[in-house]
Amino acid sequence: MENPRRILLVTGRLAEPLVRKYGEGCDVLVTPVSVAAFLTPELIVRYLEKAGVKSEDYDLILIPGLVRGSAQLIEDELDIPAFKGPRNAMDLPQVLKALGEGFKLSREVPADDLFSFDALKRVEDIRNRTRNRNYIEEALKKPWNVLIGDLPAGRDFPARILGEVVDAPKLGVEKTVEKALYYLHEGADIIDIGMVAGETNLGFIEEIPEIRERIGEAGFDVPISFDSLNTSEIERALDYADLFLSVDESNLNALVTEKPVVLIPTNQREGYFPTKPAKRVEFLGRLKEKALDLGYRRVIPDLILEHVPHLARSVTAFQLYRERNPDDVLLAGVGNVVELYDADSAGMNALLAGIAKELSINLLLTTEVSAKAKGSVRELRRAIDMNLFDLPKDLGFGLLILKEKRETEWRFEPAGEVVKARERPVELEPVYFRIWLEGGRIWVNVHRSTETVLTIVGDEPNAIIDTILERFEISPRHAFYLGRELERAYTALKLRRSYTQEVQLFGEFYMDTKTEKV
C-alpha cells in the first residue's frame, strides 16, 4: 500500500478535542459512544455506514488502539484498509509520521505496541548480526575485542553484563545455580562467582564444574568468571573459570595464565590504591605492561568505578585511560555505585550504561544484593539495548518505569453540581481479609473471627475480587477497599517491591503540602 493521503480517524465523543488537535490533516468521525474504548469493530462499521463513508472516500481508517477485536472486519465491510491507531490521542503525530515513512500498522495490535515490537526487533537484528560466525572471526582479529570462553566481547559487540553471585560459598551450589539462572533470564551474559572476602574456600571451587553443568542443563552455555583477591583461590580456579577478577600488583607474579584476567590498580597486600585519576591511570598502565611481560595473554583493565562521593574522579580515570589506550577492552563494576545510593536503580543503571558506551567500557559487572538494586541486571540489559542506537530516546522502548514520557491530557467538564468528598465511618463486618505476595502471585486469606476459612491465589486483582464476591457477602465499601489493596499488591508485584497491607507503596515526596486542595 502506498503512503496514505486521506485518513479517517474514528473516536468517541470525549476524546474528540484531542483527536482533532493531534490528528491534524485527517478527517475525524465522532461516534455517539462517550469513551472510545467502549467501541467495537461491529459498532464502528455501523457508524461508518450510517455516516455514508464509501471505499473511494479514504485511503485508510484508523480506529482507537483501545478497541477490542480486529479492524479486519471494518476493512472487509467497507473495502478501506483499517488499522489500530495508538491508545492515546497524543501519540497520533508519531503514528501519522511513521505511516508517511512506510511503517506498517496492525489490525490487531495498537500502534504504540508496534513501535516497541519494531524497536526490539531492530535490537535483536543487531545482536544477531554480532552472533554471525564470520563476523566474530573477523572481529576477533582486532585488538579491541576478546574471547571470554566462547563469548566475544569488545568494541564490535554489545556491552556484556556480568551478574555477580555474591558470597557464593555461603550460598552453596543449589542457591548459586538458582541465582545464576535468575541473572541469565534477566539478561546477563556471564556468571561471576563471587568468593567470600577474608576467607579461603578451596572446596567450593571444586564445585564450579557442577555449577557450570547445571547452568548448561538449563539451556545456557555462558562463560564463568571467578571473583576473588585470594591468590590460592584464584590458582585453584584457573582450570574451572573463563575470566578472573581481580589481579593486582600483590598477586600479579603468582597467577600467570593465558585466560583473560581483570587487572585493577591496587596492591591489596600493602593497602595501596591511587585516588588521583592521573596516578591511577599511570599505575595501571605499568601493571598492564608488567603483566604482558610476565606472559599474561589478555589483560582487561578495570580503573575501579567508585561510588559517590568519588564517582566523578573514577569516571575521569576511565576517560584518561581510554584516551591513552583506545584499543583495550575495559570492565567497570557498576553495582557498587547503585548499591550505595538510596535512589531508584533504573535511572542510575541507564546513566552508567550511557557513560560506559561513551568510554567504550565493554564489560559491566553488577549484582542485586539489596532490595533497592532488584532488577539491575534487567535494567542494564535494557539500557545497553537502548545504547545500540545513536540516541537513547524515542526508540519505542526505554526505562521510563515510574515517570512518563508525555503527560496525558485526561479530564472532563464537571457537572453543574460539585460536592466535596467526605469520608464516612466504617462498620466492622464478620468477614475480613489478609493479603500478601508470595512466589510472584497474590494470596488472600479469608477470616471469620480467628478462623481462616479460605485462601485465594491469583495473578491479577479482577479474578481475585470476582472470586471473593462469588463466595462472600461484603459491603460495597469493603469491596472497594479490597479492590484498592489488591491493585496496590499488583503494582508492588510488577515493580518487584514488597507489599504490606494498608501500607502505602510510595512516599509523599512529590506531594506539595503547601498547595491548597479544592
Coordinates of C-alpha atoms in Angstrom, one line a residue:
M1 CA 0.0 0.0 0.0
E2 CA 1.3 3.5 -0.9
N3 CA 1.6 6.1 1.8
P4 CA -2.0 7.0 2.7
R5 CA -3.0 10.6 2.0
R6 CA -6.7 10.6 3.0
I7 CA -7.0 9.2 6.6
L8 CA -10.2 8.9 8.7
L9 CA -9.8 8.8 12.4
V10 CA -12.6 7.2 14.4
T11 CA -13.1 8.3 18.0
G12 CA -15.7 8.8 20.8
R13 CA -17.2 12.0 22.0
L14 CA -15.0 12.6 25.0
A15 CA -11.7 12.2 23.0
E16 CA -12.9 14.3 20.1
P17 CA -11.0 17.5 21.0
L18 CA -7.7 15.7 21.5
V19 CA -8.1 13.6 18.3
R20 CA -8.8 16.8 16.3
K21 CA -5.8 18.5 17.9
Y22 CA -3.3 15.8 17.4
G23 CA -4.7 14.3 14.2
E24 CA -4.1 17.4 12.1
G25 CA -4.7 16.9 8.4
C26 CA -7.1 13.9 8.9
D27 CA -10.8 13.7 8.9
V28 CA -12.5 12.7 12.2
L29 CA -15.6 10.6 12.6
V30 CA -17.1 11.1 16.1
T31 CA -19.2 8.2 17.2
P32 CA -22.1 8.7 19.7
V33 CA -20.2 6.5 22.2
S34 CA -18.7 8.5 25.0
V35 CA -15.5 6.5 25.6
A36 CA -13.6 5.2 22.6
A37 CA -12.6 2.1 24.5
F38 CA -16.3 1.0 24.5
L39 CA -16.3 0.8 20.7
T40 CA -16.2 -2.5 18.9
P41 CA -15.4 -3.2 15.2
E42 CA -19.1 -4.0 14.7
L43 CA -20.2 -0.7 16.1
I44 CA -17.6 1.2 14.1
V45 CA -18.9 -0.5 10.9
R46 CA -22.4 0.6 11.8
Y47 CA -21.4 4.2 12.4
L48 CA -19.3 4.4 9.3
E49 CA -22.1 3.1 7.2
K50 CA -24.6 5.5 8.8
A51 CA -22.2 8.4 8.0
G52 CA -22.2 7.3 4.4
V53 CA -18.5 6.5 4.2
K54 CA -17.6 4.9 0.9
S55 CA -14.5 2.9 -0.2
E56 CA -13.4 5.7 -2.6
D57 CA -13.5 8.4 0.2
Y58 CA -10.4 7.3 2.2
D59 CA -7.1 5.5 1.8
L60 CA -7.1 4.3 5.4
I61 CA -9.2 4.2 8.6
L62 CA -7.5 4.4 12.0
I63 CA -9.5 3.2 15.0
P64 CA -8.6 3.7 18.6
G65 CA -5.9 1.4 19.9
L66 CA -8.1 0.5 22.9
V67 CA -10.8 -1.0 20.8
R68 CA -11.2 -4.8 21.5
G69 CA -11.2 -7.0 18.4
S70 CA -9.7 -6.8 14.9
A71 CA -10.0 -3.9 12.4
Q72 CA -10.2 -6.6 9.7
L73 CA -14.0 -6.6 10.0
I74 CA -14.1 -2.9 9.1
E75 CA -11.9 -3.4 6.1
D76 CA -14.0 -6.4 4.9
E77 CA -17.2 -4.4 5.2
L78 CA -16.1 -1.1 3.7
D79 CA -13.3 -2.1 1.5
I80 CA -11.0 0.5 3.1
P81 CA -7.7 -0.6 4.8
A82 CA -8.4 -0.3 8.5
F83 CA -5.8 -0.5 11.3
K84 CA -5.5 0.2 15.0
G85 CA -4.0 3.5 16.0
P86 CA -2.4 4.4 19.3
R87 CA -4.2 4.1 22.7
N88 CA -3.6 7.7 23.4
A89 CA -4.6 10.5 21.0
M90 CA -1.4 12.4 21.9
D91 CA 0.6 9.7 20.1
L92 CA -1.2 10.3 16.8
P93 CA 1.5 12.6 15.4
Q94 CA 4.1 9.9 15.8
V95 CA 1.9 7.3 14.2
L96 CA 1.0 9.5 11.3
K97 CA 4.6 10.4 10.7
A98 CA 5.5 6.7 10.8
L99 CA 2.8 6.0 8.3
G100 CA 4.2 8.6 6.0
E101 CA 7.6 6.8 6.2
G102 CA 6.1 3.5 5.2
F103 CA 5.6 1.9 8.7
K104 CA 3.2 -1.0 8.7
L105 CA 0.4 -0.9 11.2
S106 CA -1.6 -3.9 12.6
R107 CA -5.3 -4.7 12.6
E108 CA -5.0 -6.4 16.0
V109 CA -2.1 -4.7 17.9
P110 CA -2.3 -1.0 19.0
A111 CA 0.2 1.2 17.1
D112 CA 2.2 2.2 20.2
D113 CA 2.8 -1.5 21.0
L114 CA 4.0 -2.0 17.4
F115 CA 6.6 0.7 17.8
S116 CA 8.0 -1.2 20.8
F117 CA 7.9 -4.5 18.9
D118 CA 9.6 -2.9 15.9
A119 CA 12.4 -1.3 18.0
L120 CA 13.1 -4.5 19.9
K121 CA 13.2 -6.4 16.6
R122 CA 15.9 -4.0 15.4
V123 CA 17.8 -4.7 18.7
E124 CA 17.6 -8.4 18.0
D125 CA 18.7 -7.9 14.4
I126 CA 21.8 -6.0 15.7
R127 CA 22.6 -8.7 18.2
N128 CA 22.0 -11.5 15.7
R129 CA 24.5 -9.8 13.3
T130 CA 27.1 -9.9 16.0
R131 CA 26.5 -13.6 16.5
N132 CA 27.4 -14.4 13.0
R133 CA 30.4 -16.8 12.8
N134 CA 32.2 -14.9 10.1
Y135 CA 31.5 -11.6 11.8
I136 CA 33.0 -12.9 15.1
E137 CA 36.1 -14.4 13.3
E138 CA 36.9 -11.0 11.7
A139 CA 36.1 -9.0 14.8
L140 CA 38.5 -11.2 17.0
K141 CA 41.4 -10.3 14.7
K142 CA 41.1 -6.7 16.1
P143 CA 42.9 -5.8 19.3
W144 CA 39.8 -4.2 20.8
N145 CA 37.9 -7.4 21.0
V146 CA 38.5 -10.5 23.2
L147 CA 37.1 -14.0 23.6
I148 CA 35.9 -15.0 27.1
G149 CA 35.1 -18.7 27.0
D150 CA 33.1 -18.8 23.8
L151 CA 31.7 -15.3 24.2
P152 CA 33.2 -12.5 22.1
A153 CA 33.3 -9.1 23.8
G154 CA 34.7 -5.7 23.0
R155 CA 34.1 -2.6 20.8
D156 CA 32.4 -4.6 18.0
F157 CA 29.9 -6.2 20.3
P158 CA 27.1 -5.1 22.6
A159 CA 28.4 -4.5 26.2
R160 CA 28.4 -7.7 28.1
I161 CA 26.8 -8.0 31.6
L162 CA 28.5 -10.0 34.4
G163 CA 25.9 -11.0 37.1
E164 CA 27.8 -11.5 40.3
V165 CA 26.6 -14.2 42.7
V166 CA 27.9 -12.6 45.9
D167 CA 29.4 -14.8 48.6
A168 CA 28.7 -17.9 46.5
P169 CA 30.4 -20.4 49.0
K170 CA 27.9 -19.3 51.7
L171 CA 25.0 -19.9 49.3
G172 CA 26.2 -23.4 48.3
V173 CA 25.8 -25.0 44.9
E174 CA 22.0 -25.1 44.8
K175 CA 21.4 -21.4 45.6
T176 CA 24.3 -20.3 43.4
V177 CA 22.8 -22.1 40.4
E178 CA 19.4 -20.6 41.3
K179 CA 20.8 -17.1 41.4
A180 CA 22.8 -17.6 38.2
L181 CA 19.8 -18.8 36.3
Y182 CA 17.8 -15.8 37.6
Y183 CA 20.6 -13.5 36.3
L184 CA 20.7 -15.2 32.9
H185 CA 16.9 -15.0 32.4
E186 CA 17.2 -11.3 33.3
G187 CA 19.8 -10.7 30.6
A188 CA 23.3 -11.4 32.0
D189 CA 25.9 -12.7 29.6
I190 CA 28.5 -14.0 32.1
I191 CA 28.0 -15.5 35.6
D192 CA 30.5 -14.2 38.1
I193 CA 31.2 -16.4 41.1
G194 CA 31.9 -14.1 44.0
M195 CA 34.0 -15.6 46.8
V196 CA 33.9 -14.5 50.4
A197 CA 36.4 -11.8 51.3
G198 CA 38.9 -12.8 54.0
E199 CA 38.1 -16.5 53.7
T200 CA 39.7 -19.4 51.7
N201 CA 37.1 -21.7 50.3
L202 CA 39.0 -24.2 48.1
G203 CA 36.5 -26.9 48.4
F204 CA 33.7 -24.8 46.9
I205 CA 35.9 -24.1 43.9
E206 CA 35.8 -27.8 43.1
E207 CA 32.1 -27.4 42.7
I208 CA 32.3 -24.9 39.9
P209 CA 32.2 -27.6 37.2
E210 CA 28.9 -28.8 38.7
I211 CA 27.6 -25.3 38.7
R212 CA 28.6 -24.9 35.0
E213 CA 27.0 -28.2 34.2
R214 CA 23.7 -27.3 36.0
I215 CA 23.5 -24.0 34.2
G216 CA 24.2 -25.8 30.9
E217 CA 21.4 -28.3 31.6
A218 CA 19.0 -25.3 31.9
G219 CA 20.0 -24.2 28.3
F220 CA 22.7 -21.6 29.0
D221 CA 26.2 -22.0 27.6
V222 CA 27.8 -19.0 29.1
P223 CA 31.3 -18.1 30.5
I224 CA 32.0 -18.3 34.2
S225 CA 34.1 -15.6 35.8
F226 CA 35.8 -16.0 39.2
D227 CA 35.9 -13.1 41.6
S228 CA 38.5 -13.2 44.3
L229 CA 41.6 -11.5 45.5
N230 CA 42.8 -14.6 47.3
T231 CA 45.8 -16.0 45.4
S232 CA 45.3 -19.6 46.5
E233 CA 41.6 -19.4 45.4
I234 CA 42.5 -18.0 42.0
E235 CA 45.2 -20.6 41.5
R236 CA 42.7 -23.4 42.3
A237 CA 40.1 -21.9 39.9
L238 CA 42.4 -21.5 36.9
D239 CA 41.1 -24.7 35.3
Y240 CA 37.5 -24.0 36.1
A241 CA 36.7 -20.4 35.1
D242 CA 37.0 -18.4 31.9
L243 CA 37.7 -15.0 33.3
F244 CA 39.4 -13.9 36.6
L245 CA 38.6 -10.9 38.8
S246 CA 40.7 -9.5 40.2
V247 CA 44.5 -9.4 39.7
D248 CA 46.5 -6.6 41.2
E249 CA 50.2 -5.8 42.0
S250 CA 50.2 -8.0 45.0
N251 CA 49.4 -11.3 43.2
L252 CA 50.5 -10.5 39.6
N253 CA 53.6 -12.6 39.7
A254 CA 51.8 -15.7 41.0
L255 CA 48.9 -16.1 38.6
V256 CA 50.2 -16.0 35.0
T257 CA 47.6 -17.5 32.7
E258 CA 46.6 -17.5 29.1
K259 CA 43.0 -16.9 30.1
P260 CA 41.7 -13.3 30.3
V261 CA 42.2 -11.6 33.7
V262 CA 40.8 -8.3 35.0
L263 CA 43.6 -6.1 36.3
I264 CA 42.9 -3.4 38.9
P265 CA 45.1 -0.5 40.1
T266 CA 45.7 -1.7 43.7
N267 CA 48.1 -3.5 45.9
Q268 CA 45.8 -5.3 48.4
R269 CA 48.7 -6.6 50.4
E270 CA 50.1 -3.1 51.1
G271 CA 46.7 -1.3 51.1
Y272 CA 47.6 0.9 48.1
F273 CA 45.1 2.5 45.8
P274 CA 45.9 5.7 43.9
T275 CA 42.9 8.0 44.2
K276 CA 44.0 10.7 41.8
P277 CA 42.9 9.8 38.2
A278 CA 46.3 10.5 36.5
K279 CA 48.3 8.5 39.1
R280 CA 45.7 5.7 38.9
V281 CA 46.0 5.5 35.1
E282 CA 49.8 5.6 35.2
F283 CA 49.9 2.9 37.8
L284 CA 47.5 0.6 36.0
G285 CA 49.4 1.2 32.7
R286 CA 52.6 0.0 34.4
L287 CA 50.9 -3.1 35.8
K288 CA 49.5 -3.9 32.4
E289 CA 52.9 -3.8 30.8
K290 CA 54.4 -5.9 33.5
A291 CA 51.5 -8.5 33.2
L292 CA 52.1 -8.8 29.4
D293 CA 55.9 -9.2 30.0
L294 CA 55.2 -11.9 32.5
G295 CA 53.2 -13.9 30.0
Y296 CA 49.6 -13.0 30.6
R297 CA 47.9 -13.3 27.2
R298 CA 45.0 -11.0 27.7
V299 CA 44.5 -8.3 30.3
I300 CA 41.3 -6.4 30.9
P301 CA 41.9 -3.2 32.9
D302 CA 39.4 -2.0 35.5
L303 CA 40.0 1.5 36.8
I304 CA 37.5 0.8 39.6
L305 CA 34.3 2.7 39.5
E306 CA 33.8 4.3 42.9
H307 CA 30.6 5.2 44.5
V308 CA 29.6 8.8 45.3
P309 CA 31.4 11.0 46.6
H310 CA 34.2 9.6 44.4
L311 CA 32.3 8.7 41.3
A312 CA 33.5 11.7 39.2
R313 CA 37.2 11.1 39.8
S314 CA 36.9 7.4 38.9
V315 CA 35.0 8.3 35.7
T316 CA 37.8 10.8 34.9
A317 CA 40.3 7.9 35.4
F318 CA 38.4 5.8 32.9
Q319 CA 38.3 8.6 30.4
L320 CA 42.1 9.3 30.8
Y321 CA 42.9 5.7 30.4
R322 CA 40.7 5.3 27.4
E323 CA 42.3 8.3 25.7
R324 CA 45.7 6.7 26.2
N325 CA 44.7 3.2 25.4
P326 CA 42.0 3.2 22.7
D327 CA 42.2 -0.5 21.9
D328 CA 41.9 -2.0 25.4
V329 CA 38.8 -4.0 26.5
L330 CA 37.7 -2.4 29.8
L331 CA 35.5 -3.6 32.7
A332 CA 33.6 -1.5 35.2
G333 CA 31.7 -2.6 38.3
V334 CA 28.5 -0.5 38.3
G335 CA 26.7 -2.4 41.0
N336 CA 28.7 -0.7 43.7
V337 CA 27.5 2.7 42.6
V338 CA 23.9 1.6 42.6
E339 CA 24.0 -0.3 45.9
L340 CA 25.5 2.7 47.8
Y341 CA 23.0 5.3 46.7
D342 CA 19.4 5.5 48.0
A343 CA 17.8 6.2 44.7
D344 CA 15.8 4.2 42.2
S345 CA 18.2 2.0 40.2
A346 CA 16.6 2.2 36.8
G347 CA 17.8 5.7 36.1
M348 CA 21.2 5.1 37.6
N349 CA 21.8 2.0 35.6
A350 CA 20.7 3.8 32.4
L351 CA 23.2 6.6 33.1
L352 CA 26.0 4.3 34.0
A353 CA 25.4 2.3 30.8
G354 CA 25.5 5.5 28.8
I355 CA 28.8 6.5 30.4
A356 CA 30.1 3.0 29.6
K357 CA 29.0 3.5 25.9
E358 CA 30.8 6.8 25.6
L359 CA 34.0 5.4 27.1
S360 CA 33.7 2.1 25.3
I361 CA 33.6 0.1 28.5
N362 CA 32.8 -3.3 27.2
L363 CA 32.1 -5.4 30.4
L364 CA 29.7 -4.2 33.1
L365 CA 29.7 -6.1 36.5
T366 CA 26.6 -5.8 38.7
T367 CA 24.8 -7.5 41.4
E368 CA 21.4 -7.4 43.2
V369 CA 22.2 -7.7 46.9
S370 CA 19.9 -5.1 48.4
A371 CA 16.2 -4.7 47.7
K372 CA 16.7 -1.3 46.0
A373 CA 19.0 -3.0 43.5
K374 CA 16.5 -5.6 42.4
G375 CA 16.1 -5.7 38.6
S376 CA 19.5 -4.1 38.0
V377 CA 20.6 -6.8 35.5
R378 CA 17.4 -6.4 33.5
E379 CA 17.7 -2.6 33.7
L380 CA 21.3 -2.7 32.5
R381 CA 20.3 -5.0 29.6
R382 CA 17.6 -2.6 28.5
A383 CA 20.0 0.4 28.8
I384 CA 22.6 -1.5 26.7
D385 CA 19.9 -2.2 24.1
M386 CA 19.0 1.5 24.0
N387 CA 22.6 2.4 23.5
L388 CA 22.8 0.3 20.4
F389 CA 21.2 3.3 18.7
D390 CA 22.7 6.8 18.3
L391 CA 20.4 8.4 20.8
P392 CA 18.6 6.6 23.6
K393 CA 15.4 8.5 23.0
D394 CA 12.2 8.0 21.0
L395 CA 13.1 4.3 20.3
G396 CA 9.7 2.8 21.1
F397 CA 11.1 1.2 24.3
G398 CA 13.0 2.6 27.3
L399 CA 13.5 2.7 31.0
L400 CA 10.7 5.0 32.0
I401 CA 9.1 3.0 34.7
L402 CA 7.9 5.4 37.4
K403 CA 7.9 8.5 35.2
E404 CA 6.1 9.1 31.9
K405 CA 7.5 10.4 28.6
R406 CA 4.5 12.7 28.0
E407 CA 1.7 13.9 30.3
T408 CA -1.7 12.6 29.4
E409 CA -4.5 15.1 28.9
W410 CA -7.3 13.3 30.6
R411 CA -10.1 15.5 32.1
F412 CA -13.7 16.2 31.6
E413 CA -16.1 19.0 32.2
P414 CA -17.6 18.8 35.7
A415 CA -21.3 18.6 36.2
G416 CA -23.3 21.6 37.3
E417 CA -23.2 20.4 40.9
V418 CA -19.8 19.7 42.5
V419 CA -19.7 18.3 46.0
K420 CA -16.8 17.9 48.3
A421 CA -15.9 14.3 49.2
R422 CA -16.4 13.2 52.8
E423 CA -15.3 10.0 54.4
R424 CA -17.9 8.1 56.5
P425 CA -17.3 5.8 59.5
V426 CA -16.6 2.2 58.5
E427 CA -18.7 -0.6 60.1
L428 CA -16.9 -3.8 61.0
E429 CA -18.0 -6.9 59.1
P430 CA -17.9 -10.6 60.1
V431 CA -15.5 -11.5 57.2
Y432 CA -12.1 -9.9 56.8
F433 CA -9.1 -10.5 54.5
R434 CA -5.3 -10.6 54.7
I435 CA -3.4 -10.0 51.5
W436 CA 0.2 -10.9 50.8
L437 CA 2.6 -11.6 47.9
E438 CA 4.5 -14.9 47.5
G439 CA 6.1 -16.7 44.6
G440 CA 5.1 -13.9 42.1
R441 CA 1.4 -14.2 42.9
I442 CA -1.2 -12.5 45.1
W443 CA -2.5 -14.5 48.0
V444 CA -5.6 -13.7 50.1
N445 CA -6.7 -15.4 53.4
V446 CA -10.4 -15.1 54.3
H447 CA -11.1 -15.0 58.0
R448 CA -14.2 -15.3 60.2
S449 CA -13.2 -14.3 63.7
T450 CA -10.0 -16.1 64.4
E451 CA -10.6 -18.9 61.8
T452 CA -9.0 -18.9 58.4
V453 CA -11.9 -20.2 56.2
L454 CA -10.4 -20.0 52.7
T455 CA -7.2 -19.0 50.8
I456 CA -7.5 -17.5 47.3
V457 CA -4.5 -17.2 45.0
G458 CA -4.3 -15.3 41.7
D459 CA -2.2 -13.3 39.3
E460 CA -4.4 -10.1 39.0
P461 CA -7.0 -8.3 41.1
N462 CA -10.1 -8.8 39.0
A463 CA -10.1 -12.5 39.2
I464 CA -9.5 -12.4 42.9
I465 CA -12.2 -9.9 43.7
D466 CA -14.7 -11.8 41.5
T467 CA -13.9 -15.0 43.4
I468 CA -14.4 -13.2 46.7
L469 CA -17.8 -11.7 45.6
E470 CA -19.0 -15.1 44.4
R471 CA -18.4 -16.6 47.8
F472 CA -18.9 -13.9 50.4
E473 CA -21.4 -11.1 51.0
I474 CA -19.5 -7.9 51.7
S475 CA -20.5 -4.3 51.6
P476 CA -19.7 -2.0 48.6
R477 CA -17.2 -0.1 50.8
H478 CA -15.5 -3.3 51.8
A479 CA -15.3 -4.4 48.1
F480 CA -13.8 -1.0 47.2
Y481 CA -11.2 -1.4 50.0
L482 CA -10.3 -4.9 48.7
G483 CA -10.0 -3.6 45.1
R484 CA -7.7 -0.8 46.2
E485 CA -5.5 -3.1 48.2
L486 CA -5.4 -5.8 45.5
E487 CA -4.4 -3.2 42.9
R488 CA -1.7 -2.0 45.3
A489 CA -0.4 -5.5 45.7
Y490 CA -0.4 -6.0 41.9
T491 CA 1.6 -2.8 41.5
A492 CA 4.1 -4.0 44.0
L493 CA 4.3 -7.3 42.1
K494 CA 5.0 -5.5 38.8
L495 CA 7.7 -3.3 40.4
R496 CA 9.3 -6.2 42.4
R497 CA 8.6 -4.4 45.6
S498 CA 7.5 -5.8 48.9
Y499 CA 3.9 -5.3 49.9
T500 CA 2.3 -4.8 53.3
Q501 CA -1.5 -4.4 53.6
E502 CA -2.7 -0.9 54.3
V503 CA 0.9 0.5 53.9
Q504 CA 1.5 3.0 51.1
L505 CA 3.9 1.8 48.3
F506 CA 5.2 5.3 47.7
G507 CA 6.0 8.2 50.0
E508 CA 4.8 11.7 49.5
F509 CA 8.0 13.2 48.0
Y510 CA 6.1 14.8 45.1
M511 CA 3.2 16.0 47.2
D512 CA 3.2 19.7 47.7
T513 CA 1.7 20.1 51.1
K514 CA 1.5 23.9 50.6
T515 CA -0.8 23.6 47.7
E516 CA -4.4 24.3 48.7
K517 CA -6.7 21.4 47.9
V518 CA -10.1 22.4 46.4

